[in-house]
Short mmCIF file of C-alpha atoms in Angstrom, two decimals:
data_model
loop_
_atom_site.label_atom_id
_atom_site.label_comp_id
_atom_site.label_asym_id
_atom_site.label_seq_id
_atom_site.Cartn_x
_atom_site.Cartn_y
_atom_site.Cartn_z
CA UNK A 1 -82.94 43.56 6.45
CA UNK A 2 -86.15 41.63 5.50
CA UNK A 3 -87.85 42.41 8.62
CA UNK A 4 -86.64 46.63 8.53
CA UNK A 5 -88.19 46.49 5.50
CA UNK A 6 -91.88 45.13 6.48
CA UNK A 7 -91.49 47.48 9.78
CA UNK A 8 -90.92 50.54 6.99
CA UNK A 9 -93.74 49.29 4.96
CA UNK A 10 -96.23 49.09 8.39
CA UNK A 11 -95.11 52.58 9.31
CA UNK A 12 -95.40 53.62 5.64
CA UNK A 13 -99.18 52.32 5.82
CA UNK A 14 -100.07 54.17 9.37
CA UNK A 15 -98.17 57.27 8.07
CA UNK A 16 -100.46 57.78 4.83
CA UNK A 17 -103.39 57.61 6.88
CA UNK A 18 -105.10 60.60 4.97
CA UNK A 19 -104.10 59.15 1.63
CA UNK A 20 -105.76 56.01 -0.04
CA UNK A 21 -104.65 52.48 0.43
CA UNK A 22 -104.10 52.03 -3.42
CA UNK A 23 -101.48 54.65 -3.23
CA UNK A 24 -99.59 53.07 0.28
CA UNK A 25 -100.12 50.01 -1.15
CA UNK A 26 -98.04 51.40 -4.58
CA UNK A 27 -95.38 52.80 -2.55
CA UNK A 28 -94.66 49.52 -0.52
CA UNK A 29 -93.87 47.83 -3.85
CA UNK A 30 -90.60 50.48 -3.65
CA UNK A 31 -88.24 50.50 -0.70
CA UNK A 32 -88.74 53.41 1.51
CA UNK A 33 -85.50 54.75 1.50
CA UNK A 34 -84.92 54.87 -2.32
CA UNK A 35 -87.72 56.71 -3.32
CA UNK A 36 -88.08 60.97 -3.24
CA UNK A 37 -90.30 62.89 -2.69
CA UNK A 38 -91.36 63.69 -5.98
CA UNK A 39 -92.02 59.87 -6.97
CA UNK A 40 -94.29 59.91 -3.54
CA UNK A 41 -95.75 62.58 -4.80
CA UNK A 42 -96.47 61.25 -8.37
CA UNK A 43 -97.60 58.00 -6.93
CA UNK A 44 -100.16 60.30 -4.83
CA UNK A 45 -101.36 62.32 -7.24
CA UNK A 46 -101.92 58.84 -9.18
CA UNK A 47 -103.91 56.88 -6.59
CA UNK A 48 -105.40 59.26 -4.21
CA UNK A 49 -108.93 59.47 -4.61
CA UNK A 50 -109.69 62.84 -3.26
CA UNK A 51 -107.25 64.30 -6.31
CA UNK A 52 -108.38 62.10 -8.97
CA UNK A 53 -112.16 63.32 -8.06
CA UNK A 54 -110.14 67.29 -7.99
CA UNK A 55 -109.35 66.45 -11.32
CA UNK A 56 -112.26 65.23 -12.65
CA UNK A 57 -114.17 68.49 -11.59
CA UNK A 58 -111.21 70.40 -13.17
CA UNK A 59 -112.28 68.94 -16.41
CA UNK A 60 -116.13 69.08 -15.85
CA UNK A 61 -115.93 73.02 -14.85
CA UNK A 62 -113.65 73.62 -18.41
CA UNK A 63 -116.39 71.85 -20.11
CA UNK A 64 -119.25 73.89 -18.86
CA UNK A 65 -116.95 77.24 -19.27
CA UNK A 66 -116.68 76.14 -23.02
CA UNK A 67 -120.31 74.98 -23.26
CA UNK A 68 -120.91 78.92 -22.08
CA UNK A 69 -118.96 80.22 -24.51
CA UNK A 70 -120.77 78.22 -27.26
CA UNK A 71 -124.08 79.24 -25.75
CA UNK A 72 -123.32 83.12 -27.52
CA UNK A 73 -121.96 81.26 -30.74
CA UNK A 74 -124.52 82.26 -33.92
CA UNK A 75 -127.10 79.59 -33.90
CA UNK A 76 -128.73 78.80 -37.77
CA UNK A 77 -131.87 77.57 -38.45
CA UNK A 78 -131.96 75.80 -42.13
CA UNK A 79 -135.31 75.52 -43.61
CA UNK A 80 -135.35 73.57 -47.21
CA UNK A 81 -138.53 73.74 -49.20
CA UNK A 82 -139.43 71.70 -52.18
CA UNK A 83 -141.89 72.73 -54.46
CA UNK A 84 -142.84 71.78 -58.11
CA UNK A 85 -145.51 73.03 -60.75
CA UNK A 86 -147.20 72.13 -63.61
CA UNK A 87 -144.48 72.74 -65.55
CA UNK A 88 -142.32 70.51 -63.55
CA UNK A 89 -140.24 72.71 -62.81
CA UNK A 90 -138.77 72.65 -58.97
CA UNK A 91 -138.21 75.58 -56.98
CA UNK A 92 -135.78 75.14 -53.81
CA UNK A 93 -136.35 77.72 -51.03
CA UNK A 94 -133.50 78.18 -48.54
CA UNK A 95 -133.98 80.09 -45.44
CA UNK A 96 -131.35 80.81 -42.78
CA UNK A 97 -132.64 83.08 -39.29
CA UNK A 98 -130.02 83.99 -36.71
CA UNK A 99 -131.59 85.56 -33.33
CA UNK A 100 -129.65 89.00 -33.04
CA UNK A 101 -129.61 89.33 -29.33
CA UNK A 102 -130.01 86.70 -26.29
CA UNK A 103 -130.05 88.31 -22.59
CA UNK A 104 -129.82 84.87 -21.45
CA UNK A 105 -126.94 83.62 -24.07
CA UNK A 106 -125.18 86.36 -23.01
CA UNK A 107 -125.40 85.99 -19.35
CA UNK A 108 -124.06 82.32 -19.84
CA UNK A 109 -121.37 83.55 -22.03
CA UNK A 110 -120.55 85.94 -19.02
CA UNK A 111 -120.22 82.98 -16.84
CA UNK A 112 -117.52 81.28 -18.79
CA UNK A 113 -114.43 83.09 -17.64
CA UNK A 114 -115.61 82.64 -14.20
CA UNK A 115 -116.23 78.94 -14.44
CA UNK A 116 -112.61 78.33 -15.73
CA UNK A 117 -110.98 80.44 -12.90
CA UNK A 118 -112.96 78.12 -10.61
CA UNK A 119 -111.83 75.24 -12.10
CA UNK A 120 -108.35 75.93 -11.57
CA UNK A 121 -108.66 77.29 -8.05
CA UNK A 122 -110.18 74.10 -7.41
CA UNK A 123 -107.78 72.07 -8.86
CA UNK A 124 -104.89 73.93 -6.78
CA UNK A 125 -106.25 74.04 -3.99
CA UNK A 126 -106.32 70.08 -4.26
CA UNK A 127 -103.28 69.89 -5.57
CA UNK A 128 -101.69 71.72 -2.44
CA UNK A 129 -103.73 69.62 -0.43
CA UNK A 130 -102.68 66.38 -1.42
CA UNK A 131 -98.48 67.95 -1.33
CA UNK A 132 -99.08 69.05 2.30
CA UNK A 133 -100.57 65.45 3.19
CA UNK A 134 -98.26 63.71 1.37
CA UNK A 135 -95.34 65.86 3.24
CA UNK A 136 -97.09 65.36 6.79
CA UNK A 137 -96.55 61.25 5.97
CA UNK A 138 -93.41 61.41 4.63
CA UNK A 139 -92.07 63.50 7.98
CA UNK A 140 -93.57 61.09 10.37
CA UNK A 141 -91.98 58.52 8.70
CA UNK A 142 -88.61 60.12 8.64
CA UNK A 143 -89.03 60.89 12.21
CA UNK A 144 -89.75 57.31 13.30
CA UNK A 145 -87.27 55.78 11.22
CA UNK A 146 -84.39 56.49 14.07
CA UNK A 147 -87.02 54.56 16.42
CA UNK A 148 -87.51 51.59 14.01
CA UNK A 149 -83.63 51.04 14.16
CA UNK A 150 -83.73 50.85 17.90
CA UNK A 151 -86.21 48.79 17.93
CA UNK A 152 -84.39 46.10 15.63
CA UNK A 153 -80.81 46.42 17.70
CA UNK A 154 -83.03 45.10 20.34
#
C-alpha cells in the first residue's frame, strides 16, 4: 500500500507538470484517490502561480477603473485667509473653485467601464485556464492508474 501510494504521488508530480510544485507538493499531503476534483481544483487555484498573478491583475485593473471614476469626481480647492486691522478685528476669507469641465477627466472617466470588463475577462480567462490544466493532470493520472496496478502485481 505504502509503495502505491509514493508511485501515485510520482505520477501526481509528472502529471501537474503545467502547475507549480507548491500546489503538487499540497496535493501529495492527500491520498490521490480520496480527493475530487473540486479540492484539486481549490488547491490549484491556491498555489498556482500563474492564477495568483491572474488575480492580482484582477485587483490592480478594478483599482485603476475606480481611480478613473474618481478622476471626474468634483475636485475643491480651499483657500483660508487671515487678515486683521487696526481695530483688531479678524476677517476670515474662504474660497472654494471647482473646474467645470475636464476633456481629459472625462476621457479617464470613459475608460473606467472598460478597465473593469478587462479585468474580469482576464481573470476568466485564467480561471478557465488553470480548470483545463488542472483537468488535463487529473486525466493522465486516472489513465495511468490501471498501469500503476500492473506494475505492482509484478
Amino acid at each position: 500500500m505504502m509503495k502505491r501510494r509514493q508511485q501515485l504521488k510520482r505520477l501526481l508530480i509528472k502529471s501537474l507538470t503545467g502547475l507549480s510544485l507548491s500546489l503538487a507538493l499540497c496535493s501529495l499531503t492527500l491520498q490521490a484517490n480520496e480527493m475530487n476534483l473540486n479540492t484539486i481544483f481549490g488547491l490549484a487555484k491556491n498555489h498556482d502561480a500563474k492564477f495568483r498573478t491572474a488575480e492580482v491583475d484582477k485587483k490592480l485593473n478594478n483599482y485603476q477603473a475606480n481611480l478613473a471614476y474618481a478622476a471626474f469626481a468634483p475636485t475643491l480647492s480651499l483657500s483660508l485667509t487671515d487678515t486683521s486691522n487696526v481695530a483688531n478685528t479678524n476677517y476670515n476669507t474662504v474660497s472654494i473653485t471647482q473646474p467645470i469641465f475636464s476633456i481629459e477627466k472625462f476621457e479617464q472617466l470613459k475608460q473606467g467601464a472598460p478597465k473593469e470588463t478587462l479585468a474580469e475577462a482576464l481573470y476568466v480567462a485564467q480561471e478557465q485556464d488553470l480548470a483545463s490544466r488542472v483537468y488535463v493532470a487529473v486525466a493522465n493520472l486516472i489513465t495511468q492508474n490501471p498501469a500503476i496496478k500492473s506494475n505492482q502485481i509484478r
